[in-house]
Amino acid sequence: MADFIEIVVNGEDMPFFFKQSSHTVQTPKPAGSSCLLNLMRVTAALIVVLFAAHAHADGDPILVGQSAVLTGPFTPNSLAFISGQTLFFDKFNAAGGLNGRRIKVVTYDDAYLGDKAAANAEQLIKQDHVVCLFGTMGTAIGAAMTKVAMANHSFIFGGLTGAEVLRDTKLPVYHIRASYADEARRTMTHLRIIGQTRVAVVSSDDAYGKGIEEVTLRALTDGGNPAVISLRFDPKQDNLRDVAERVTKSNAQAVYVIAAGLPAINVIRALSVLPSHPPIYTNSVGSSFLLYKELGDKSRGIILSQVMPPFWQTRLRITKEYQQALQGAGQQNQASYMGLEGYITAKVFTEMLRRVSGSITTESLRHAIENSGPVDVGDFSISFSPSKKSGSDFVDITFLSDGGKFVQ
């Protein structure tokens, strides 16, 4: 018999049926709904964020709570992360889970709205009784859910943000990825090493841009080469030619763009259409898919820092394992940095569950995370302690080549 799966999107219950034998999903066509909603239903179904029970995993499931961006901005990043976590958890559950207990992720849509994310966190902790929250997307979402987690003595594992505001060790958030500050410092060091000492900094005039701008300017000054120009722009403005022209007139050898989503695309587009411009750098928030979709061949040569190992290479055991898992699931064309991050986050999480002594509770899991030492997932190590909630400071430098593909 098929297992019933329920995902909540746009405030509507969405029933799907998951066949254990073939792992296919059937979605009833809702009467009178738009093509876009139908597509979103199918997309959400294909991710399958609640996993089917396996015959040999007969213990009570370990419930994990997730508020995700299934609709609205940043949906591609969120879905890519979920595909990676699902890939690992499916494999883990198929192998018998943890002593016969499968991991079951309960996911609600927050549409990238803080109020909805907070409400989701309340429901997940108080009604669904999850052991913890998992894989939250973005700074505003993470901040909203952190307040709920603190009030209910819970925590977030694998927050998808590099913002310093959520890096305070007193906050109950365990990060797998390096911070935005780590990315900025690594990029400025890279520029200094290759002799590009005249650097322009362009930031969105919002909390995201200002926070990273401060760290970037400090890193340049500490390295002996202050920014030749530092500009802020209105993220709601789409015509940024004047900003781009001021950058080129500064004779900068490189420009570091600090913005997320469409605002980043707008300023990079303004630079790329000029007859000449300095090399464009940005951080891991930049989506290669979105950059190539919006800029086409003009995205070639954009340099991005990354907080995960190169997903397309096999020199590391974890990236080789990830590629093999994708191939085994028939998803070999879906590899991505966000997918790898979801996969690694899920793998570290299950290892922490293994290290729990006695019953698995929120507190016993927290103790295992903070006190059981480093986790080597395959030539890539993550470690936490009571005074260290950022598990990694790994930062790599990549650039976009033809077709939006990454190259080191």
mmCIF file with all atom_site columns, N, CA, C and O in Angstrom, residues 144-185:
data_model
loop_
_atom_site.group_PDB
_atom_site.id
_atom_site.type_symbol
_atom_site.label_atom_id
_atom_site.label_alt_id
_atom_site.label_comp_id
_atom_site.label_asym_id
_atom_site.label_entity_id
_atom_site.label_seq_id
_atom_site.pdbx_PDB_ins_code
_atom_site.Cartn_x
_atom_site.Cartn_y
_atom_site.Cartn_z
_atom_site.occupancy
_atom_site.B_iso_or_equiv
_atom_site.pdbx_formal_charge
_atom_site.auth_seq_id
_atom_site.auth_comp_id
_atom_site.auth_asym_id
_atom_site.auth_atom_id
_atom_site.pdbx_PDB_model_num
ATOM 1   N N  . ALA A 1 144 ? 13.925 34.614 12.511 1.00 0.00 ? 144 ALA A N  1
ATOM 2   C CA . ALA A 1 144 ? 12.563 34.411 13.006 1.00 0.00 ? 144 ALA A CA 1
ATOM 3   C C  . ALA A 1 144 ? 12.424 33.062 13.697 1.00 0.00 ? 144 ALA A C  1
ATOM 4   O O  . ALA A 1 144 ? 11.785 32.945 14.752 1.00 0.00 ? 144 ALA A O  1
ATOM 5   N N  . MET A 1 145 ? 13.023 32.038 13.118 1.00 0.00 ? 145 MET A N  1
ATOM 6   C CA . MET A 1 145 ? 12.903 30.698 13.687 1.00 0.00 ? 145 MET A CA 1
ATOM 7   C C  . MET A 1 145 ? 13.790 30.513 14.913 1.00 0.00 ? 145 MET A C  1
ATOM 8   O O  . MET A 1 145 ? 13.462 29.729 15.816 1.00 0.00 ? 145 MET A O  1
ATOM 9   N N  . THR A 1 146 ? 14.899 31.236 14.964 1.00 0.00 ? 146 THR A N  1
ATOM 10  C CA . THR A 1 146 ? 15.788 31.147 16.126 1.00 0.00 ? 146 THR A CA 1
ATOM 11  C C  . THR A 1 146 ? 15.077 31.608 17.391 1.00 0.00 ? 146 THR A C  1
ATOM 12  O O  . THR A 1 146 ? 15.223 31.012 18.464 1.00 0.00 ? 146 THR A O  1
ATOM 13  N N  . LYS A 1 147 ? 14.304 32.677 17.275 1.00 0.00 ? 147 LYS A N  1
ATOM 14  C CA . LYS A 1 147 ? 13.550 33.166 18.435 1.00 0.00 ? 147 LYS A CA 1
ATOM 15  C C  . LYS A 1 147 ? 12.595 32.093 18.959 1.00 0.00 ? 147 LYS A C  1
ATOM 16  O O  . LYS A 1 147 ? 12.473 31.888 20.170 1.00 0.00 ? 147 LYS A O  1
ATOM 17  N N  . VAL A 1 148 ? 11.925 31.416 18.042 1.00 0.00 ? 148 VAL A N  1
ATOM 18  C CA . VAL A 1 148 ? 10.996 30.356 18.436 1.00 0.00 ? 148 VAL A CA 1
ATOM 19  C C  . VAL A 1 148 ? 11.758 29.182 19.050 1.00 0.00 ? 148 VAL A C  1
ATOM 20  O O  . VAL A 1 148 ? 11.344 28.615 20.071 1.00 0.00 ? 148 VAL A O  1
ATOM 21  N N  . ALA A 1 149 ? 12.882 28.828 18.443 1.00 0.00 ? 149 ALA A N  1
ATOM 22  C CA . ALA A 1 149 ? 13.683 27.717 18.965 1.00 0.00 ? 149 ALA A CA 1
ATOM 23  C C  . ALA A 1 149 ? 14.167 28.013 20.379 1.00 0.00 ? 149 ALA A C  1
ATOM 24  O O  . ALA A 1 149 ? 14.094 27.148 21.276 1.00 0.00 ? 149 ALA A O  1
ATOM 25  N N  . MET A 1 150 ? 14.637 29.227 20.605 1.00 0.00 ? 150 MET A N  1
ATOM 26  C CA . MET A 1 150 ? 15.129 29.602 21.940 1.00 0.00 ? 150 MET A CA 1
ATOM 27  C C  . MET A 1 150 ? 14.008 29.556 22.963 1.00 0.00 ? 150 MET A C  1
ATOM 28  O O  . MET A 1 150 ? 14.193 29.056 24.082 1.00 0.00 ? 150 MET A O  1
ATOM 29  N N  . ALA A 1 151 ? 12.845 30.063 22.594 1.00 0.00 ? 151 ALA A N  1
ATOM 30  C CA . ALA A 1 151 ? 11.712 30.093 23.530 1.00 0.00 ? 151 ALA A CA 1
ATOM 31  C C  . ALA A 1 151 ? 11.233 28.697 23.897 1.00 0.00 ? 151 ALA A C  1
ATOM 32  O O  . ALA A 1 151 ? 10.631 28.503 24.960 1.00 0.00 ? 151 ALA A O  1
ATOM 33  N N  . ASN A 1 152 ? 11.512 27.729 23.019 1.00 0.00 ? 152 ASN A N  1
ATOM 34  C CA . ASN A 1 152 ? 11.046 26.360 23.251 1.00 0.00 ? 152 ASN A CA 1
ATOM 35  C C  . ASN A 1 152 ? 12.186 25.375 23.501 1.00 0.00 ? 152 ASN A C  1
ATOM 36  O O  . ASN A 1 152 ? 12.003 24.161 23.390 1.00 0.00 ? 152 ASN A O  1
ATOM 37  N N  . HIS A 1 153 ? 13.372 25.901 23.825 1.00 0.00 ? 153 HIS A N  1
ATOM 38  C CA . HIS A 1 153 ? 14.526 25.081 24.198 1.00 0.00 ? 153 HIS A CA 1
ATOM 39  C C  . HIS A 1 153 ? 14.896 24.079 23.090 1.00 0.00 ? 153 HIS A C  1
ATOM 40  O O  . HIS A 1 153 ? 15.266 22.938 23.373 1.00 0.00 ? 153 HIS A O  1
ATOM 41  N N  . SER A 1 154 ? 14.770 24.523 21.855 1.00 0.00 ? 154 SER A N  1
ATOM 42  C CA . SER A 1 154 ? 15.143 23.685 20.717 1.00 0.00 ? 154 SER A CA 1
ATOM 43  C C  . SER A 1 154 ? 16.307 24.351 19.983 1.00 0.00 ? 154 SER A C  1
ATOM 44  O O  . SER A 1 154 ? 16.907 25.310 20.487 1.00 0.00 ? 154 SER A O  1
ATOM 45  N N  . PHE A 1 155 ? 16.635 23.870 18.779 1.00 0.00 ? 155 PHE A N  1
ATOM 46  C CA . PHE A 1 155 ? 17.735 24.460 18.021 1.00 0.00 ? 155 PHE A CA 1
ATOM 47  C C  . PHE A 1 155 ? 17.552 24.195 16.535 1.00 0.00 ? 155 PHE A C  1
ATOM 48  O O  . PHE A 1 155 ? 16.703 23.399 16.119 1.00 0.00 ? 155 PHE A O  1
ATOM 49  N N  . ILE A 1 156 ? 18.356 24.901 15.731 1.00 0.00 ? 156 ILE A N  1
ATOM 50  C CA . ILE A 1 156 ? 18.365 24.739 14.281 1.00 0.00 ? 156 ILE A CA 1
ATOM 51  C C  . ILE A 1 156 ? 19.684 24.082 13.873 1.00 0.00 ? 156 ILE A C  1
ATOM 52  O O  . ILE A 1 156 ? 20.755 24.536 14.284 1.00 0.00 ? 156 ILE A O  1
ATOM 53  N N  . PHE A 1 157 ? 19.608 23.040 13.072 1.00 0.00 ? 157 PHE A N  1
ATOM 54  C CA . PHE A 1 157 ? 20.809 22.397 12.548 1.00 0.00 ? 157 PHE A CA 1
ATOM 55  C C  . PHE A 1 157 ? 20.888 22.667 11.048 1.00 0.00 ? 157 PHE A C  1
ATOM 56  O O  . PHE A 1 157 ? 19.983 22.322 10.297 1.00 0.00 ? 157 PHE A O  1
ATOM 57  N N  . GLY A 1 158 ? 21.990 23.296 10.631 1.00 0.00 ? 158 GLY A N  1
ATOM 58  C CA . GLY A 1 158 ? 22.188 23.535 9.204  1.00 0.00 ? 158 GLY A CA 1
ATOM 59  C C  . GLY A 1 158 ? 21.474 24.764 8.686  1.00 0.00 ? 158 GLY A C  1
ATOM 60  O O  . GLY A 1 158 ? 20.770 24.700 7.685  1.00 0.00 ? 158 GLY A O  1
ATOM 61  N N  . GLY A 1 159 ? 21.656 25.909 9.348  1.00 0.00 ? 159 GLY A N  1
ATOM 62  C CA . GLY A 1 159 ? 21.063 27.143 8.856  1.00 0.00 ? 159 GLY A CA 1
ATOM 63  C C  . GLY A 1 159 ? 21.750 27.597 7.573  1.00 0.00 ? 159 GLY A C  1
ATOM 64  O O  . GLY A 1 159 ? 22.978 27.665 7.510  1.00 0.00 ? 159 GLY A O  1
ATOM 65  N N  . LEU A 1 160 ? 20.961 27.895 6.533  1.00 0.00 ? 160 LEU A N  1
ATOM 66  C CA . LEU A 1 160 ? 21.527 28.290 5.242  1.00 0.00 ? 160 LEU A CA 1
ATOM 67  C C  . LEU A 1 160 ? 21.701 29.796 5.169  1.00 0.00 ? 160 LEU A C  1
ATOM 68  O O  . LEU A 1 160 ? 20.997 30.504 4.450  1.00 0.00 ? 160 LEU A O  1
ATOM 69  N N  . THR A 1 161 ? 22.641 30.309 5.934  1.00 0.00 ? 161 THR A N  1
ATOM 70  C CA . THR A 1 161 ? 22.988 31.714 5.919  1.00 0.00 ? 161 THR A CA 1
ATOM 71  C C  . THR A 1 161 ? 24.401 31.867 6.456  1.00 0.00 ? 161 THR A C  1
ATOM 72  O O  . THR A 1 161 ? 24.844 31.075 7.294  1.00 0.00 ? 161 THR A O  1
ATOM 73  N N  . GLY A 1 162 ? 25.086 32.870 5.951  1.00 0.00 ? 162 GLY A N  1
ATOM 74  C CA . GLY A 1 162 ? 26.429 33.157 6.457  1.00 0.00 ? 162 GLY A CA 1
ATOM 75  C C  . GLY A 1 162 ? 26.461 34.428 7.273  1.00 0.00 ? 162 GLY A C  1
ATOM 76  O O  . GLY A 1 162 ? 27.534 34.927 7.616  1.00 0.00 ? 162 GLY A O  1
ATOM 77  N N  . ALA A 1 163 ? 25.289 34.980 7.592  1.00 0.00 ? 163 ALA A N  1
ATOM 78  C CA . ALA A 1 163 ? 25.210 36.267 8.278  1.00 0.00 ? 163 ALA A CA 1
ATOM 79  C C  . ALA A 1 163 ? 25.789 36.193 9.691  1.00 0.00 ? 163 ALA A C  1
ATOM 80  O O  . ALA A 1 163 ? 25.523 35.248 10.434 1.00 0.00 ? 163 ALA A O  1
ATOM 81  N N  . GLU A 1 164 ? 26.536 37.233 10.052 1.00 0.00 ? 164 GLU A N  1
ATOM 82  C CA . GLU A 1 164 ? 27.160 37.279 11.376 1.00 0.00 ? 164 GLU A CA 1
ATOM 83  C C  . GLU A 1 164 ? 26.123 37.361 12.492 1.00 0.00 ? 164 GLU A C  1
ATOM 84  O O  . GLU A 1 164 ? 26.366 36.892 13.605 1.00 0.00 ? 164 GLU A O  1
ATOM 85  N N  . VAL A 1 165 ? 24.959 37.958 12.196 1.00 0.00 ? 165 VAL A N  1
ATOM 86  C CA . VAL A 1 165 ? 23.943 38.138 13.223 1.00 0.00 ? 165 VAL A CA 1
ATOM 87  C C  . VAL A 1 165 ? 23.464 36.809 13.791 1.00 0.00 ? 165 VAL A C  1
ATOM 88  O O  . VAL A 1 165 ? 22.980 36.741 14.930 1.00 0.00 ? 165 VAL A O  1
ATOM 89  N N  . LEU A 1 166 ? 23.610 35.723 13.043 1.00 0.00 ? 166 LEU A N  1
ATOM 90  C CA . LEU A 1 166 ? 23.207 34.398 13.525 1.00 0.00 ? 166 LEU A CA 1
ATOM 91  C C  . LEU A 1 166 ? 24.394 33.523 13.896 1.00 0.00 ? 166 LEU A C  1
ATOM 92  O O  . LEU A 1 166 ? 24.248 32.316 14.063 1.00 0.00 ? 166 LEU A O  1
ATOM 93  N N  . ARG A 1 167 ? 25.588 34.141 14.032 1.00 0.00 ? 167 ARG A N  1
ATOM 94  C CA . ARG A 1 167 ? 26.795 33.386 14.365 1.00 0.00 ? 167 ARG A CA 1
ATOM 95  C C  . ARG A 1 167 ? 27.190 33.508 15.830 1.00 0.00 ? 167 ARG A C  1
ATOM 96  O O  . ARG A 1 167 ? 28.201 32.931 16.243 1.00 0.00 ? 167 ARG A O  1
ATOM 97  N N  . ASP A 1 168 ? 26.436 34.243 16.607 1.00 0.00 ? 168 ASP A N  1
ATOM 98  C CA . ASP A 1 168 ? 26.720 34.353 18.034 1.00 0.00 ? 168 ASP A CA 1
ATOM 99  C C  . ASP A 1 168 ? 26.603 32.967 18.663 1.00 0.00 ? 168 ASP A C  1
ATOM 100 O O  . ASP A 1 168 ? 25.610 32.261 18.463 1.00 0.00 ? 168 ASP A O  1
ATOM 101 N N  . THR A 1 169 ? 27.613 32.565 19.421 1.00 0.00 ? 169 THR A N  1
ATOM 102 C CA . THR A 1 169 ? 27.623 31.217 19.998 1.00 0.00 ? 169 THR A CA 1
ATOM 103 C C  . THR A 1 169 ? 26.521 30.998 21.031 1.00 0.00 ? 169 THR A C  1
ATOM 104 O O  . THR A 1 169 ? 26.235 29.862 21.400 1.00 0.00 ? 169 THR A O  1
ATOM 105 N N  . LYS A 1 170 ? 25.875 32.086 21.481 1.00 0.00 ? 170 LYS A N  1
ATOM 106 C CA . LYS A 1 170 ? 24.778 31.934 22.429 1.00 0.00 ? 170 LYS A CA 1
ATOM 107 C C  . LYS A 1 170 ? 23.482 31.527 21.726 1.00 0.00 ? 170 LYS A C  1
ATOM 108 O O  . LYS A 1 170 ? 22.528 31.098 22.386 1.00 0.00 ? 170 LYS A O  1
ATOM 109 N N  . LEU A 1 171 ? 23.453 31.672 20.403 1.00 0.00 ? 171 LEU A N  1
ATOM 110 C CA . LEU A 1 171 ? 22.247 31.324 19.655 1.00 0.00 ? 171 LEU A CA 1
ATOM 111 C C  . LEU A 1 171 ? 22.221 29.831 19.338 1.00 0.00 ? 171 LEU A C  1
ATOM 112 O O  . LEU A 1 171 ? 23.262 29.235 19.050 1.00 0.00 ? 171 LEU A O  1
ATOM 113 N N  . PRO A 1 172 ? 21.042 29.220 19.349 1.00 0.00 ? 172 PRO A N  1
ATOM 114 C CA . PRO A 1 172 ? 20.937 27.767 19.109 1.00 0.00 ? 172 PRO A CA 1
ATOM 115 C C  . PRO A 1 172 ? 20.884 27.420 17.623 1.00 0.00 ? 172 PRO A C  1
ATOM 116 O O  . PRO A 1 172 ? 19.920 26.842 17.132 1.00 0.00 ? 172 PRO A O  1
ATOM 117 N N  . VAL A 1 173 ? 21.935 27.808 16.890 1.00 0.00 ? 173 VAL A N  1
ATOM 118 C CA . VAL A 1 173 ? 22.014 27.524 15.459 1.00 0.00 ? 173 VAL A CA 1
ATOM 119 C C  . VAL A 1 173 ? 23.371 26.903 15.150 1.00 0.00 ? 173 VAL A C  1
ATOM 120 O O  . VAL A 1 173 ? 24.407 27.514 15.443 1.00 0.00 ? 173 VAL A O  1
ATOM 121 N N  . TYR A 1 174 ? 23.363 25.711 14.566 1.00 0.00 ? 174 TYR A N  1
ATOM 122 C CA . TYR A 1 174 ? 24.604 25.023 14.190 1.00 0.00 ? 174 TYR A CA 1
ATOM 123 C C  . TYR A 1 174 ? 24.768 25.114 12.676 1.00 0.00 ? 174 TYR A C  1
ATOM 124 O O  . TYR A 1 174 ? 23.932 24.621 11.915 1.00 0.00 ? 174 TYR A O  1
ATOM 125 N N  . HIS A 1 175 ? 25.849 25.770 12.256 1.00 0.00 ? 175 HIS A N  1
ATOM 126 C CA . HIS A 1 175 ? 26.076 26.041 10.844 1.00 0.00 ? 175 HIS A CA 1
ATOM 127 C C  . HIS A 1 175 ? 27.063 25.042 10.243 1.00 0.00 ? 175 HIS A C  1
ATOM 128 O O  . HIS A 1 175 ? 28.132 24.810 10.803 1.00 0.00 ? 175 HIS A O  1
ATOM 129 N N  . ILE A 1 176 ? 26.711 24.499 9.094  1.00 0.00 ? 176 ILE A N  1
ATOM 130 C CA . ILE A 1 176 ? 27.629 23.648 8.344  1.00 0.00 ? 176 ILE A CA 1
ATOM 131 C C  . ILE A 1 176 ? 28.544 24.499 7.467  1.00 0.00 ? 176 ILE A C  1
ATOM 132 O O  . ILE A 1 176 ? 29.713 24.188 7.281  1.00 0.00 ? 176 ILE A O  1
ATOM 133 N N  . ARG A 1 177 ? 28.011 25.583 6.937  1.00 0.00 ? 177 ARG A N  1
ATOM 134 C CA . ARG A 1 177 ? 28.755 26.420 5.987  1.00 0.00 ? 177 ARG A CA 1
ATOM 135 C C  . ARG A 1 177 ? 29.554 27.533 6.672  1.00 0.00 ? 177 ARG A C  1
ATOM 136 O O  . ARG A 1 177 ? 29.251 27.944 7.791  1.00 0.00 ? 177 ARG A O  1
ATOM 137 N N  . ALA A 1 178 ? 30.589 28.012 5.974  1.00 0.00 ? 178 ALA A N  1
ATOM 138 C CA . ALA A 1 178 ? 31.355 29.162 6.437  1.00 0.00 ? 178 ALA A CA 1
ATOM 139 C C  . ALA A 1 178 ? 30.486 30.414 6.400  1.00 0.00 ? 178 ALA A C  1
ATOM 140 O O  . ALA A 1 178 ? 29.429 30.446 5.766  1.00 0.00 ? 178 ALA A O  1
ATOM 141 N N  . SER A 1 179 ? 30.937 31.472 7.053  1.00 0.00 ? 179 SER A N  1
ATOM 142 C CA . SER A 1 179 ? 30.173 32.711 7.115  1.00 0.00 ? 179 SER A CA 1
ATOM 143 C C  . SER A 1 179 ? 30.459 33.585 5.895  1.00 0.00 ? 179 SER A C  1
ATOM 144 O O  . SER A 1 179 ? 31.436 33.394 5.173  1.00 0.00 ? 179 SER A O  1
ATOM 145 N N  . TYR A 1 180 ? 29.594 34.583 5.690  1.00 0.00 ? 180 TYR A N  1
ATOM 146 C CA . TYR A 1 180 ? 29.831 35.557 4.625  1.00 0.00 ? 180 TYR A CA 1
ATOM 147 C C  . TYR A 1 180 ? 31.132 36.308 4.880  1.00 0.00 ? 180 TYR A C  1
ATOM 148 O O  . TYR A 1 180 ? 31.837 36.684 3.932  1.00 0.00 ? 180 TYR A O  1
ATOM 149 N N  . ALA A 1 181 ? 31.434 36.533 6.149  1.00 0.00 ? 181 ALA A N  1
ATOM 150 C CA . ALA A 1 181 ? 32.691 37.206 6.495  1.00 0.00 ? 181 ALA A CA 1
ATOM 151 C C  . ALA A 1 181 ? 33.887 36.351 6.074  1.00 0.00 ? 181 ALA A C  1
ATOM 152 O O  . ALA A 1 181 ? 34.878 36.867 5.546  1.00 0.00 ? 181 ALA A O  1
ATOM 153 N N  . ASP A 1 182 ? 33.799 35.051 6.295  1.00 0.00 ? 182 ASP A N  1
ATOM 154 C CA . ASP A 1 182 ? 34.866 34.137 5.850  1.00 0.00 ? 182 ASP A CA 1
ATOM 155 C C  . ASP A 1 182 ? 35.045 34.240 4.338  1.00 0.00 ? 182 ASP A C  1
ATOM 156 O O  . ASP A 1 182 ? 36.177 34.274 3.830  1.00 0.00 ? 182 ASP A O  1
ATOM 157 N N  . GLU A 1 183 ? 33.924 34.291 3.606  1.00 0.00 ? 183 GLU A N  1
ATOM 158 C CA . GLU A 1 183 ? 33.991 34.377 2.141  1.00 0.00 ? 183 GLU A CA 1
ATOM 159 C C  . GLU A 1 183 ? 34.631 35.687 1.695  1.00 0.00 ? 183 GLU A C  1
ATOM 160 O O  . GLU A 1 183 ? 35.463 35.708 0.777  1.00 0.00 ? 183 GLU A O  1
ATOM 161 N N  . ALA A 1 184 ? 34.232 36.788 2.344  1.00 0.00 ? 184 ALA A N  1
ATOM 162 C CA . ALA A 1 184 ? 34.786 38.093 1.966  1.00 0.00 ? 184 ALA A CA 1
ATOM 163 C C  . ALA A 1 184 ? 36.283 38.140 2.230  1.00 0.00 ? 184 ALA A C  1
ATOM 164 O O  . ALA A 1 184 ? 37.066 38.595 1.377  1.00 0.00 ? 184 ALA A O  1
ATOM 165 N N  . ARG A 1 185 ? 36.704 37.681 3.394  1.00 0.00 ? 185 ARG A N  1
ATOM 166 C CA . ARG A 1 185 ? 38.137 37.703 3.724  1.00 0.00 ? 185 ARG A CA 1
ATOM 167 C C  . ARG A 1 185 ? 38.935 36.822 2.774  1.00 0.00 ? 185 ARG A C  1
ATOM 168 O O  . ARG A 1 185 ? 40.028 37.199 2.334  1.00 0.00 ? 185 ARG A O  1
#
